[in-house]
Each structure stands twice: as C-alpha cells, then as structure tokens.
PDB file of C-alpha atoms in Angstrom:
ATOM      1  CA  UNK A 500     -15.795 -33.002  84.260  1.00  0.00           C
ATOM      2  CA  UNK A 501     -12.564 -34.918  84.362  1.00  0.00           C
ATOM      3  CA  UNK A 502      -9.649 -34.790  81.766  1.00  0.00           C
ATOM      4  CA  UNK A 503     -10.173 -36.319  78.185  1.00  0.00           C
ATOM      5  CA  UNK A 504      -7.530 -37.895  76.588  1.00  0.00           C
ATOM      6  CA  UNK A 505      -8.180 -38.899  72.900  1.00  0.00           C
ATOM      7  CA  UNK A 506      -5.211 -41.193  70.992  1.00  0.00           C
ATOM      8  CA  UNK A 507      -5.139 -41.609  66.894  1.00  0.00           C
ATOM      9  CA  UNK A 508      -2.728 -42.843  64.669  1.00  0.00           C
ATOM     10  CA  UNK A 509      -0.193 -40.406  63.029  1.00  0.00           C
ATOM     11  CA  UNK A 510      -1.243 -40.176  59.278  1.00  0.00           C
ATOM     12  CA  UNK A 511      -2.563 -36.823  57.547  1.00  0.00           C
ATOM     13  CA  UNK A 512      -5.874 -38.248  57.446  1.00  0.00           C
ATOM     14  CA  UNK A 513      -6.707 -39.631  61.024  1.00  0.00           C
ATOM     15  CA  UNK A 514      -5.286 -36.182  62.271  1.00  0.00           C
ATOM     16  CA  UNK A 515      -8.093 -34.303  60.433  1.00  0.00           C
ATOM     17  CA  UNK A 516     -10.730 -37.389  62.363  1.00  0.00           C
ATOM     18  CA  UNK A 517      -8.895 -36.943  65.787  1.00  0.00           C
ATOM     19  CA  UNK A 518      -8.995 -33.065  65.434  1.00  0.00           C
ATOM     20  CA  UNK A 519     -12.505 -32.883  64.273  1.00  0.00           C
ATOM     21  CA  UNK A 520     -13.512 -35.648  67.405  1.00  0.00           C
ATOM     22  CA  UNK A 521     -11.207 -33.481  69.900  1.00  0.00           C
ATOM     23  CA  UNK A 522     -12.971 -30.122  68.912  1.00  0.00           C
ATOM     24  CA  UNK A 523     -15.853 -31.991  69.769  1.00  0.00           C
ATOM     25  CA  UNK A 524     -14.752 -32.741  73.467  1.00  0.00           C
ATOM     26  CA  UNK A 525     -13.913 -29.057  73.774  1.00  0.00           C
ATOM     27  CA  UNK A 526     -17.474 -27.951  72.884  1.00  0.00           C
ATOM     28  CA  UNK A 527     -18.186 -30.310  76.011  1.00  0.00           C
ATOM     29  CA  UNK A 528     -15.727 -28.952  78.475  1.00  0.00           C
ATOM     30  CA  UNK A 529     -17.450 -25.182  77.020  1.00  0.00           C
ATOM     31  CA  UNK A 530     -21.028 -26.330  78.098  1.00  0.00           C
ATOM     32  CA  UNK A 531     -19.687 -27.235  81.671  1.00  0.00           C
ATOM     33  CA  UNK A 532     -18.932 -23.800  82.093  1.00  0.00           C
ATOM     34  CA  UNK A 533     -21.586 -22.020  80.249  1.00  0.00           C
ATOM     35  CA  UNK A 534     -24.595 -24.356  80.848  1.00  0.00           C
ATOM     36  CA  UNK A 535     -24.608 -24.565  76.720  1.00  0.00           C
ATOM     37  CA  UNK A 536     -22.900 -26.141  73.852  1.00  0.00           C
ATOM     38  CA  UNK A 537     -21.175 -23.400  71.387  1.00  0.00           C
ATOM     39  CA  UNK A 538     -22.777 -23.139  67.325  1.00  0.00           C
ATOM     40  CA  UNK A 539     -20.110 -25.017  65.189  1.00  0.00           C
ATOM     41  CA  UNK A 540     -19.527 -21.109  63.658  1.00  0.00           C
ATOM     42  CA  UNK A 541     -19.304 -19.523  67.352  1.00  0.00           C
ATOM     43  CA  UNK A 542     -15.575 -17.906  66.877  1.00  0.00           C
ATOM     44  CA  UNK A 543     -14.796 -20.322  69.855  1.00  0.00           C
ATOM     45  CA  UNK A 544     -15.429 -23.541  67.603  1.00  0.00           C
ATOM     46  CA  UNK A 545     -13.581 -22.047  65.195  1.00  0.00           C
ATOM     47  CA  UNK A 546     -10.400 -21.033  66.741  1.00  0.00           C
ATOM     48  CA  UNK A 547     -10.038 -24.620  68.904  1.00  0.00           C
ATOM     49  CA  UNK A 548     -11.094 -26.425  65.773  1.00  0.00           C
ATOM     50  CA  UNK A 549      -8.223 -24.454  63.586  1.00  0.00           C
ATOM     51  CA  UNK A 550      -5.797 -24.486  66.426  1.00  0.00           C
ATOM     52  CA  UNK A 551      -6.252 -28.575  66.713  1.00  0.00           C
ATOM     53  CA  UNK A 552      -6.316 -29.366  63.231  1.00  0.00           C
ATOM     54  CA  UNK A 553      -2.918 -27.300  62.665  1.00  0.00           C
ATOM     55  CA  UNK A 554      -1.267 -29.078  65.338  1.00  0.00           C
ATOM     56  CA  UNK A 555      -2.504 -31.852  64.347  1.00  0.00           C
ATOM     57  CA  UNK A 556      -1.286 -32.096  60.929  1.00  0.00           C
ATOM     58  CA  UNK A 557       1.893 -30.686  62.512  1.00  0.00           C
ATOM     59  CA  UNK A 558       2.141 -34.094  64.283  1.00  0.00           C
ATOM     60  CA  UNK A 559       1.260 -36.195  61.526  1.00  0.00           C
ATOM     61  CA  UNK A 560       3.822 -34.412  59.356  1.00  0.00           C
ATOM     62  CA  UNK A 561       6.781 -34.218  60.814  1.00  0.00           C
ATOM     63  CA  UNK A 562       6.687 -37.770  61.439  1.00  0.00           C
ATOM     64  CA  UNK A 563      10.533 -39.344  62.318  1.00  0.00           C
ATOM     65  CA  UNK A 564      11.123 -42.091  60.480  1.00  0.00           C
ATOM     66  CA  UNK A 565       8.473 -44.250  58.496  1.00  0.00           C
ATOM     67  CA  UNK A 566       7.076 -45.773  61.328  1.00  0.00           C
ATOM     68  CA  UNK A 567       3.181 -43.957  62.247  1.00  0.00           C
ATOM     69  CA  UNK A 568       3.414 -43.382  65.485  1.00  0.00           C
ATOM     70  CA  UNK A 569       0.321 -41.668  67.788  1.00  0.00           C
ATOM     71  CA  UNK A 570      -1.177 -38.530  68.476  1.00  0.00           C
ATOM     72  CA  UNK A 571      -2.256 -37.896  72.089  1.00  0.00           C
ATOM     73  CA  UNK A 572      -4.400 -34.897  73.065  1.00  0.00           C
ATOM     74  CA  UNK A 573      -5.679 -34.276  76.515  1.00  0.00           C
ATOM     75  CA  UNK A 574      -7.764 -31.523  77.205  1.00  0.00           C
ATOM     76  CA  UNK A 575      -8.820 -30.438  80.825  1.00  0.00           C
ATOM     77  CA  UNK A 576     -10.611 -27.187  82.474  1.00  0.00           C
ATOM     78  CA  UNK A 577      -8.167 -25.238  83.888  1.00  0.00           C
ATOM     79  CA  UNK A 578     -10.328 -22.364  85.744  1.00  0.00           C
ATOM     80  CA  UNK A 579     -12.717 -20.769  82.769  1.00  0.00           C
ATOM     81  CA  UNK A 580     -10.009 -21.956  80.170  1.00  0.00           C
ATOM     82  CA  UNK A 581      -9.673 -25.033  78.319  1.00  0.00           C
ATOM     83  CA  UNK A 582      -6.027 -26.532  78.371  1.00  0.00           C
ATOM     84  CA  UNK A 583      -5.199 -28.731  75.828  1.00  0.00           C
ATOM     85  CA  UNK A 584      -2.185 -30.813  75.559  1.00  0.00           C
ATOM     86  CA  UNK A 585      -1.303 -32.275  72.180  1.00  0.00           C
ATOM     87  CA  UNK A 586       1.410 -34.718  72.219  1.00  0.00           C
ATOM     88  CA  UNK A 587       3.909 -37.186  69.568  1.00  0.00           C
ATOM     89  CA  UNK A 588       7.068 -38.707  69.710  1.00  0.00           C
ATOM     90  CA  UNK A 589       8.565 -36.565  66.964  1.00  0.00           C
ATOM     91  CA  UNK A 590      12.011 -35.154  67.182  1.00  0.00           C
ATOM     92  CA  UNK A 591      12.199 -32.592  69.359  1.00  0.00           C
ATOM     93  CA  UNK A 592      11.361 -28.968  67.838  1.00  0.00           C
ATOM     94  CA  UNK A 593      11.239 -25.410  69.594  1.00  0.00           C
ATOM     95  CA  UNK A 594       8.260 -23.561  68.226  1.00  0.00           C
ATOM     96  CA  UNK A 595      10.138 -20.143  69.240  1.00  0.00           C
ATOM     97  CA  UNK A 596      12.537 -20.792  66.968  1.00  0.00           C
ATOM     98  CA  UNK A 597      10.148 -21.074  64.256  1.00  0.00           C
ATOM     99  CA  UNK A 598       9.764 -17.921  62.198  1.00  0.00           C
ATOM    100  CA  UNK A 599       7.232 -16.305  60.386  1.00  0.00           C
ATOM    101  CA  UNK A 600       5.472 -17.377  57.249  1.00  0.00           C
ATOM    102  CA  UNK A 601       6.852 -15.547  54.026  1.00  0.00           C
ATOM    103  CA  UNK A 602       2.931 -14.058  53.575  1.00  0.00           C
ATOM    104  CA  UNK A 603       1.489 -15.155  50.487  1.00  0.00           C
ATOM    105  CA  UNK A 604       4.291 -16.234  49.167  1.00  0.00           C
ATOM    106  CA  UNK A 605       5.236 -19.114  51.020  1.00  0.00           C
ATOM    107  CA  UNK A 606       3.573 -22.391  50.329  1.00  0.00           C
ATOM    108  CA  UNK A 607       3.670 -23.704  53.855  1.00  0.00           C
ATOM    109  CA  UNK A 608       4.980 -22.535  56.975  1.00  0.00           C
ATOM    110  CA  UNK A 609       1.742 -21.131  58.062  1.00  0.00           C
ATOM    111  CA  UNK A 610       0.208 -24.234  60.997  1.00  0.00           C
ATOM    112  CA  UNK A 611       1.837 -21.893  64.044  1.00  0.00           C
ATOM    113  CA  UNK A 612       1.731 -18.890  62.852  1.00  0.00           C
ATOM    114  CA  UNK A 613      -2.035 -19.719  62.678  1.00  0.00           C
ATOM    115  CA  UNK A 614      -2.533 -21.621  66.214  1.00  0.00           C
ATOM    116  CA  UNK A 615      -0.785 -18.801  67.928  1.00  0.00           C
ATOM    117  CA  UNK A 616      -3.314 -16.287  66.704  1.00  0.00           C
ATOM    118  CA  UNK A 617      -6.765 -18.776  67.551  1.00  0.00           C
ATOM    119  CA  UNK A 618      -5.368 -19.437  71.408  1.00  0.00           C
ATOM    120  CA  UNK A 619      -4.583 -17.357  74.309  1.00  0.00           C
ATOM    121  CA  UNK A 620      -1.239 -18.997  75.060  1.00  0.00           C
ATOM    122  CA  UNK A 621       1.224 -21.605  73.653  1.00  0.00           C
ATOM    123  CA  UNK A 622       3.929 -23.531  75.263  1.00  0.00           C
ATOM    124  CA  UNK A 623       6.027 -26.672  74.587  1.00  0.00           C
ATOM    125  CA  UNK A 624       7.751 -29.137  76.509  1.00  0.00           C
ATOM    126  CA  UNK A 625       9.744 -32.160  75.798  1.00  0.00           C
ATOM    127  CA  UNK A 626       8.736 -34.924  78.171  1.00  0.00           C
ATOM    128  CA  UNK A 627       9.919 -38.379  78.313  1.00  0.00           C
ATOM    129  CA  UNK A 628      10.613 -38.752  74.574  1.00  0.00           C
ATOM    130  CA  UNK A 629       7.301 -36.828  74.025  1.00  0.00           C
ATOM    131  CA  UNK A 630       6.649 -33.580  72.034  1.00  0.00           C
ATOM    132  CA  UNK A 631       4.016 -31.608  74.299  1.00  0.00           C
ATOM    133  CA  UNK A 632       2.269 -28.832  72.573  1.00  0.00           C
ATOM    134  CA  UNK A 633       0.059 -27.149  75.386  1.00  0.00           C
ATOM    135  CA  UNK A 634      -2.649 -24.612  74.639  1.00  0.00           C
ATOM    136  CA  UNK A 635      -4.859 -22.572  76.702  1.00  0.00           C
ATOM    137  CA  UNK A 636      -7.882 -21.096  75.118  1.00  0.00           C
ATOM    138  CA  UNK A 637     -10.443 -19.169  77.426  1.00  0.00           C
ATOM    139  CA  UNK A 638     -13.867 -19.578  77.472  1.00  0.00           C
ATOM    140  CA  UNK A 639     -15.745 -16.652  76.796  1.00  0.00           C
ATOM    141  CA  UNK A 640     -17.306 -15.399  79.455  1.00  0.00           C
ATOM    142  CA  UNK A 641     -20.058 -12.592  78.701  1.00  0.00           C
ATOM    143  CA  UNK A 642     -21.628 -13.754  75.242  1.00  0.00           C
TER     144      UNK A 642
ATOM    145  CA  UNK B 966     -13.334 -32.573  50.405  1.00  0.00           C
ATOM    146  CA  UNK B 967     -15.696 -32.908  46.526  1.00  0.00           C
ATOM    147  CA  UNK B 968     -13.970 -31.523  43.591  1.00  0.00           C
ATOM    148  CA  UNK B 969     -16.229 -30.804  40.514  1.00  0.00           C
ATOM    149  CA  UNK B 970     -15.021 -29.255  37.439  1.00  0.00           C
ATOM    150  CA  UNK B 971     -17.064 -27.438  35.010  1.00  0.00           C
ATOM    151  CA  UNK B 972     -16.446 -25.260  32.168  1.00  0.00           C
ATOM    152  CA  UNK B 973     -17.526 -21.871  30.905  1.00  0.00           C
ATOM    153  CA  UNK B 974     -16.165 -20.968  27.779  1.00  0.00           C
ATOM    154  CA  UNK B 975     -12.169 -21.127  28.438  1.00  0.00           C
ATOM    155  CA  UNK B 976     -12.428 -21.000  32.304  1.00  0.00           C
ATOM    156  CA  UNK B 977     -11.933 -23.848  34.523  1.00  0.00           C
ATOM    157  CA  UNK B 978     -14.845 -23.320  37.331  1.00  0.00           C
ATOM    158  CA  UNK B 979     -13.158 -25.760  40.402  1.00  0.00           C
ATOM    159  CA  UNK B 980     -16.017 -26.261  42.889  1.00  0.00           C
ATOM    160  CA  UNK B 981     -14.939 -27.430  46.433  1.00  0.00           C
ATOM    161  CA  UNK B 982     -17.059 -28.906  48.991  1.00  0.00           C
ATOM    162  CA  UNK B 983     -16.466 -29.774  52.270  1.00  0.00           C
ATOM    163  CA  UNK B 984     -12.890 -29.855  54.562  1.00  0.00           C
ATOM    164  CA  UNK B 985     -10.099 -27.672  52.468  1.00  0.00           C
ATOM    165  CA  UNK B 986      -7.535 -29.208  54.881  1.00  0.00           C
ATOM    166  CA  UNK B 987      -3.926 -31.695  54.688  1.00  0.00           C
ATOM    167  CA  UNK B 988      -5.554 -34.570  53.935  1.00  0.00           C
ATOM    168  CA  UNK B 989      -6.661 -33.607  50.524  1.00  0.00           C
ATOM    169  CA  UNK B 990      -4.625 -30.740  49.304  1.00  0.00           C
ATOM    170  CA  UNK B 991      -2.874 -33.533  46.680  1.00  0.00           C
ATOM    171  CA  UNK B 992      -6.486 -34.090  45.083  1.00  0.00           C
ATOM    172  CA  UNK B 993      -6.914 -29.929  44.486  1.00  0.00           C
ATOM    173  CA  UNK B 994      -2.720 -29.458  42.936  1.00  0.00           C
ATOM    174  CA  UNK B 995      -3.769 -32.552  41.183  1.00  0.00           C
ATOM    175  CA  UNK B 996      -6.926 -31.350  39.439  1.00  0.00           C
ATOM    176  CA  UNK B 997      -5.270 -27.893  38.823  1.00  0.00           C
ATOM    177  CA  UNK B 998      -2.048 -29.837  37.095  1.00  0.00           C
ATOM    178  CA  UNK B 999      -4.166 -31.908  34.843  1.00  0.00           C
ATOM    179  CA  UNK B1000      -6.358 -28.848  33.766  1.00  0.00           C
ATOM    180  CA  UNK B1001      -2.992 -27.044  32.337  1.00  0.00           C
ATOM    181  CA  UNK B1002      -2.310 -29.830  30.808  1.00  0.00           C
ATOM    182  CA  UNK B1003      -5.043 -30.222  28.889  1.00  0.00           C
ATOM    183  CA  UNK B1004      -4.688 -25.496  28.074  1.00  0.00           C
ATOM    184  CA  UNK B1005      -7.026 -24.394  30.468  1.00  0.00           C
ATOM    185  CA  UNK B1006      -4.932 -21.622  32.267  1.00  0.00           C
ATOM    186  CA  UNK B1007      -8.204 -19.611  33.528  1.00  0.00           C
ATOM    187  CA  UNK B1008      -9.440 -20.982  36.619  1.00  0.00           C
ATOM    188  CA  UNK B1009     -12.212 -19.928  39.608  1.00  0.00           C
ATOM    189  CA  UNK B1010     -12.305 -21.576  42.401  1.00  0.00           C
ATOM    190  CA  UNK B1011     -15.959 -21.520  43.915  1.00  0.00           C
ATOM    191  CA  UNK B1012     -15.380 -21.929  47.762  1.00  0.00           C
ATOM    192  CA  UNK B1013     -18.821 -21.495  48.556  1.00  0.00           C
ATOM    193  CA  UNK B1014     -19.403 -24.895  50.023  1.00  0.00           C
ATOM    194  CA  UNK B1015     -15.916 -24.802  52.237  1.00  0.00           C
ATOM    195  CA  UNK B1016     -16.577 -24.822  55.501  1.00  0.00           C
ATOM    196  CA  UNK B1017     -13.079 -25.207  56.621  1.00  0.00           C
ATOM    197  CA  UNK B1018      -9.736 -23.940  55.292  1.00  0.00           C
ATOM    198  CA  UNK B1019      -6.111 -25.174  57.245  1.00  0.00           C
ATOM    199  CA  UNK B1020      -3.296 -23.746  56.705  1.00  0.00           C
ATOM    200  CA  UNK B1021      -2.161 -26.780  54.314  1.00  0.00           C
ATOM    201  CA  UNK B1022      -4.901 -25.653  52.043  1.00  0.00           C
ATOM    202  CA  UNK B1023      -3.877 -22.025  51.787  1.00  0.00           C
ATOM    203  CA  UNK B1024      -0.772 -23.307  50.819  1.00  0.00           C
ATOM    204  CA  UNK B1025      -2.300 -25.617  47.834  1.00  0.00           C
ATOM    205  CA  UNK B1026      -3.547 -22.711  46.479  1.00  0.00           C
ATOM    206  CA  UNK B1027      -0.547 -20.647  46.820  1.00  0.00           C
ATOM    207  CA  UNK B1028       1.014 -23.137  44.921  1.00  0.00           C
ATOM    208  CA  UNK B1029      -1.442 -24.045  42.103  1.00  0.00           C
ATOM    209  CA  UNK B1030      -1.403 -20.178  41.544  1.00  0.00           C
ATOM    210  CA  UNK B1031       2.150 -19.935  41.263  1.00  0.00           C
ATOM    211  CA  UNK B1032       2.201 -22.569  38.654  1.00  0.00           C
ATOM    212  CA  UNK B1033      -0.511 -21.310  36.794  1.00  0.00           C
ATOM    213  CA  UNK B1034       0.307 -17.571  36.477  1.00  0.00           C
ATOM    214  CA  UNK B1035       3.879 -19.512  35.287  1.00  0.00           C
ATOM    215  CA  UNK B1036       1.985 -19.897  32.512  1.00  0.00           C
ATOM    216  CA  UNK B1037      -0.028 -16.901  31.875  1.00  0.00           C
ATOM    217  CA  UNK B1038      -3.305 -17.793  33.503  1.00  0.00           C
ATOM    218  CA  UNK B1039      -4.892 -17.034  36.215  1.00  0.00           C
ATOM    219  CA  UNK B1040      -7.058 -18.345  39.583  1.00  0.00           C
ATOM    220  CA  UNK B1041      -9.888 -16.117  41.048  1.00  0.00           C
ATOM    221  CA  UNK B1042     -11.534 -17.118  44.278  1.00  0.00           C
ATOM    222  CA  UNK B1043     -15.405 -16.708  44.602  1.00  0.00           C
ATOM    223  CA  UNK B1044     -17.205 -16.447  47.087  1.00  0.00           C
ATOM    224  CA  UNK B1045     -15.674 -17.437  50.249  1.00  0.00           C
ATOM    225  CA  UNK B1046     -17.433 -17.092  53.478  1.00  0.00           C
ATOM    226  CA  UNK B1047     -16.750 -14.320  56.196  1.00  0.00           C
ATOM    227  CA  UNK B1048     -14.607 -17.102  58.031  1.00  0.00           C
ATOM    228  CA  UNK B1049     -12.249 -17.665  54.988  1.00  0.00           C
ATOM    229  CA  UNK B1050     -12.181 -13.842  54.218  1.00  0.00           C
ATOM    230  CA  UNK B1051     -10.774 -13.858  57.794  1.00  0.00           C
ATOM    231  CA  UNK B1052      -8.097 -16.095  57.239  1.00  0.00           C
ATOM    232  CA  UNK B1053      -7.214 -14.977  53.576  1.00  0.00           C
ATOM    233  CA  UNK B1054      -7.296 -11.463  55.531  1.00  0.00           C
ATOM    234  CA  UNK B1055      -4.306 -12.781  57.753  1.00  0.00           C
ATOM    235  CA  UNK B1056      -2.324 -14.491  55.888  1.00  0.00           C
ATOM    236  CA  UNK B1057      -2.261 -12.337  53.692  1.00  0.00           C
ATOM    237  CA  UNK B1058      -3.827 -14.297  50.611  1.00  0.00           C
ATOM    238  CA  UNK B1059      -6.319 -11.530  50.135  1.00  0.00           C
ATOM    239  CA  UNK B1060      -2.630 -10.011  48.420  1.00  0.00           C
ATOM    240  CA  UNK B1061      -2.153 -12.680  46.009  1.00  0.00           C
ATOM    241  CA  UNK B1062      -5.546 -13.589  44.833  1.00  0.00           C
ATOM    242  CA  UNK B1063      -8.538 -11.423  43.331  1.00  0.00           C
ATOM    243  CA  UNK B1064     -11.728 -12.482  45.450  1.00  0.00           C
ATOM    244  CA  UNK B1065     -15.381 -12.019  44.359  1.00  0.00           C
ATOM    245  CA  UNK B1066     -18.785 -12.363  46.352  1.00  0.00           C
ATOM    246  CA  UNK B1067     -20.513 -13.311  43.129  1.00  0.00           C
ATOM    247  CA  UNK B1068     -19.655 -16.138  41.082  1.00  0.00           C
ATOM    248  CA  UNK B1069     -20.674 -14.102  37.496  1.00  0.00           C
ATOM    249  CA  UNK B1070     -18.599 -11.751  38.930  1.00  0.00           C
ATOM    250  CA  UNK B1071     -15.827 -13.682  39.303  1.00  0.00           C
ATOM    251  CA  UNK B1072     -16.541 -15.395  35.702  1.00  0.00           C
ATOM    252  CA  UNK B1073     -16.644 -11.709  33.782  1.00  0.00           C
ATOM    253  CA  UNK B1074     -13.433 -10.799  35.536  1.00  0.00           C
ATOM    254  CA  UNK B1075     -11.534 -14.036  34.922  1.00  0.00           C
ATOM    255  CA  UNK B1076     -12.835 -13.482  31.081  1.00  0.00           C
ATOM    256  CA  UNK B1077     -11.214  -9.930  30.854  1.00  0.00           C
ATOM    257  CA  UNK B1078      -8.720 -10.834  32.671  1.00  0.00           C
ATOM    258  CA  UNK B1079      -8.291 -14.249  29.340  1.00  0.00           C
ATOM    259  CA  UNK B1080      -8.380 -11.266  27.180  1.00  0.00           C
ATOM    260  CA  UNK B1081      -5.673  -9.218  28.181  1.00  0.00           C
ATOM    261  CA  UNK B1082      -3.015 -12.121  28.653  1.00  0.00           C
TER     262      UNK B1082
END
C-alpha cells in the first residue's frame, strides 16, 4: 500500500475530523499487515487515535498568527510499524524541551505527555518552514 | 459531544455523550459556569456515553473542579469506561476526583458529601 497523505485546515474542530479520518487510514495500513481491520476499542485504535488527535489539536493550537494554516499527516508502513508524519507551519518548538504535566493539577500541558506514552517512538524535525512531528507505532504482531 | 443536564434534589447530574475532546471543552466549562451561577455547587458528571477523552478534556474538568470546590461544591465522575479509568489512571485524575461505577452511587456520595460542606 503506498503512503497516505491527508491535508485539513488548522482550526480545533477540523483537527478532531482530520484525526478521526487519519485513524481511519491507519486501521488500513494495520489490515495490510494482519489480513484484518482492528475493533475501534483494540488498544491499537486507541493509542493511534489518542496519539493523532493530541497532535492534532497541538497543531491547530499553537497556530502563529491569525491566519489558519494546514495540517498535513502522512502515514506509511515502515516494516510491521506504521510511521506517521504530522506536519504545520507553526513556529518552531522542541518537544524535548517540553516538560512534564503538573499531574492533576495542571489544566493543560498534558497532549505529549500523552502521545509519548500511546507510540513506540517520537521525533521532530523542522523542514522547510515545516513543523514535522514523526511517530512510529508498531503493529502488533501475535494477537 | 451532547450535554444534558438534569437535576436530583441539589445535584447537578451533567450527562456527556459522544467526543470529550478540544473542540468542545468551551460547551462543558460553559455549562458548569452557568450551573454555579444559578447555586448548584454539587455536580456528577455521567461519562457513560464518552467514548473518547483528549487531553484538552481532562483539562476542562480539572478546571471546572477547581472552580467549583472554590466554592464549596463538588464534581464526582460516574461511571467511566475501562479506557477512561486508564487515562484518569495516568494522569493522575483518579487523585483529584472521586469516581463511581454506579451512578446511585455516585448520587448518595455527592449527597453526603452536600451535607458535610
């Protein structure tokens, strides 16, 4: 199956569409390797669907400027993982540098925290004016 | 995301449906302001029908919480499912917020708990 690339427009509410739409596409790229697609609650689902929605919000809200710009995410097979790029034009941020939520206390702070715990890895790259969020999620492989 | 309100006695029953994520976190600190101001301060949120929670909606109710136990009262959350457990489990929200399988349950404690404040 050849790379996906879903685009959507930078506001709170298409991110929830274009996350929902993109979790779709990874229950795709799931039955090309297992033969079968994944339950909605298979902890797979779950974890992309989380994952994408927090980085998608991410996108949406740390919008520069007033102008909505786009949310791009691509997601590909890479061996029995799915990689999934999710890109803006946002200032440039460094998720490292980004600490910890203050645990029930805090009122956001949460989105990475949260994405870091439903994938396998994280990275980030700044690409041509782009913000590139890459995760890598494995499919499960004996259930 | 459906917001219903209905009322037992003193307490505030807020019943979510749906998507608990960015997009509509407004809607549930906006139901939860207007309820205070009209001296409901016991709330319990029924989050039986939630089939998703972000991280944007943990932080609503982190809020709305804050602001209501400013003012004596209380929220109690009933009946989430085993995936919202999970999540209240890491972020810790299991801390901050008494949360019942049973919706009477939930009801009889957030009574007592009108009593005693």
């Amino acid at each position: 199956m050849p790379p996906a690339l879903l685009c959507f427009p930078a506001t709170l509410e298409q991110a929830q569409v274009g996350a929902i739409s993109a979790t779709e596409l990874a229950a795709t790229f799931y039955a090309e390797i297992k033969g079968i697609r994944p339950a909605s609650d298979h902890p797979f689902m779950e974890q992309i669907e989380l994952a994408l929605g927090e980085a998608c919000t991410n996108c949406a809200r740390h919008r520069s400027g007033s102008e909505v710009g786009e949310i791009r995410v691509d997601m590909r097979l890479q061996g029995d993982s799915l990689l999934i790029n999710i890109a803006d034009r946002n200032d440039p941020f460094n998720p490292d540098s980004v600490p910890l939520p203050e645990f029930a206390v805090a009122e956001n702070g949460y989105g990475l925290f949260l994405i870091r715990n439903c994938v396998d890895e994280l990275s980030y790259q700044r690409l041509d004016d782009w913000n590139i969020l890459t995760l890598i999620k494995q499919i499960p492989t004996n259930d | 995301m459906t917001i219903e309100t209905n009322f037992y006695n003193q307490i505030a029953v807020i019943k979510l449906a749906g998507r608990f994520d960015a997009s509509v976190t407004d809607n549930f600190k906006a139901t939860v302001e207007q309820l205070l101001k009209t001296d409901r301060y016991q709330f319990v949120v029924d989050l039986r029908q939630v089939n998703y929670i972000d991280s944007s909606g943990l932080g609503s109710m982190v809020a709305a919480v804050r602001k209501v136990r400013e003012q004596d009262g209380d929220i109690i959350l009933a009946e989430p499912s085993d995936k919202l457990r999970s999540l209240f489990a890491l972020t810790r929200m299991a801390r901050l917020f008494e949360i019942y399988d049973d919706q009477d349950v939930a009801l009889n404690a957030c009574s007592k708990s009108s009593l005693t404040s």
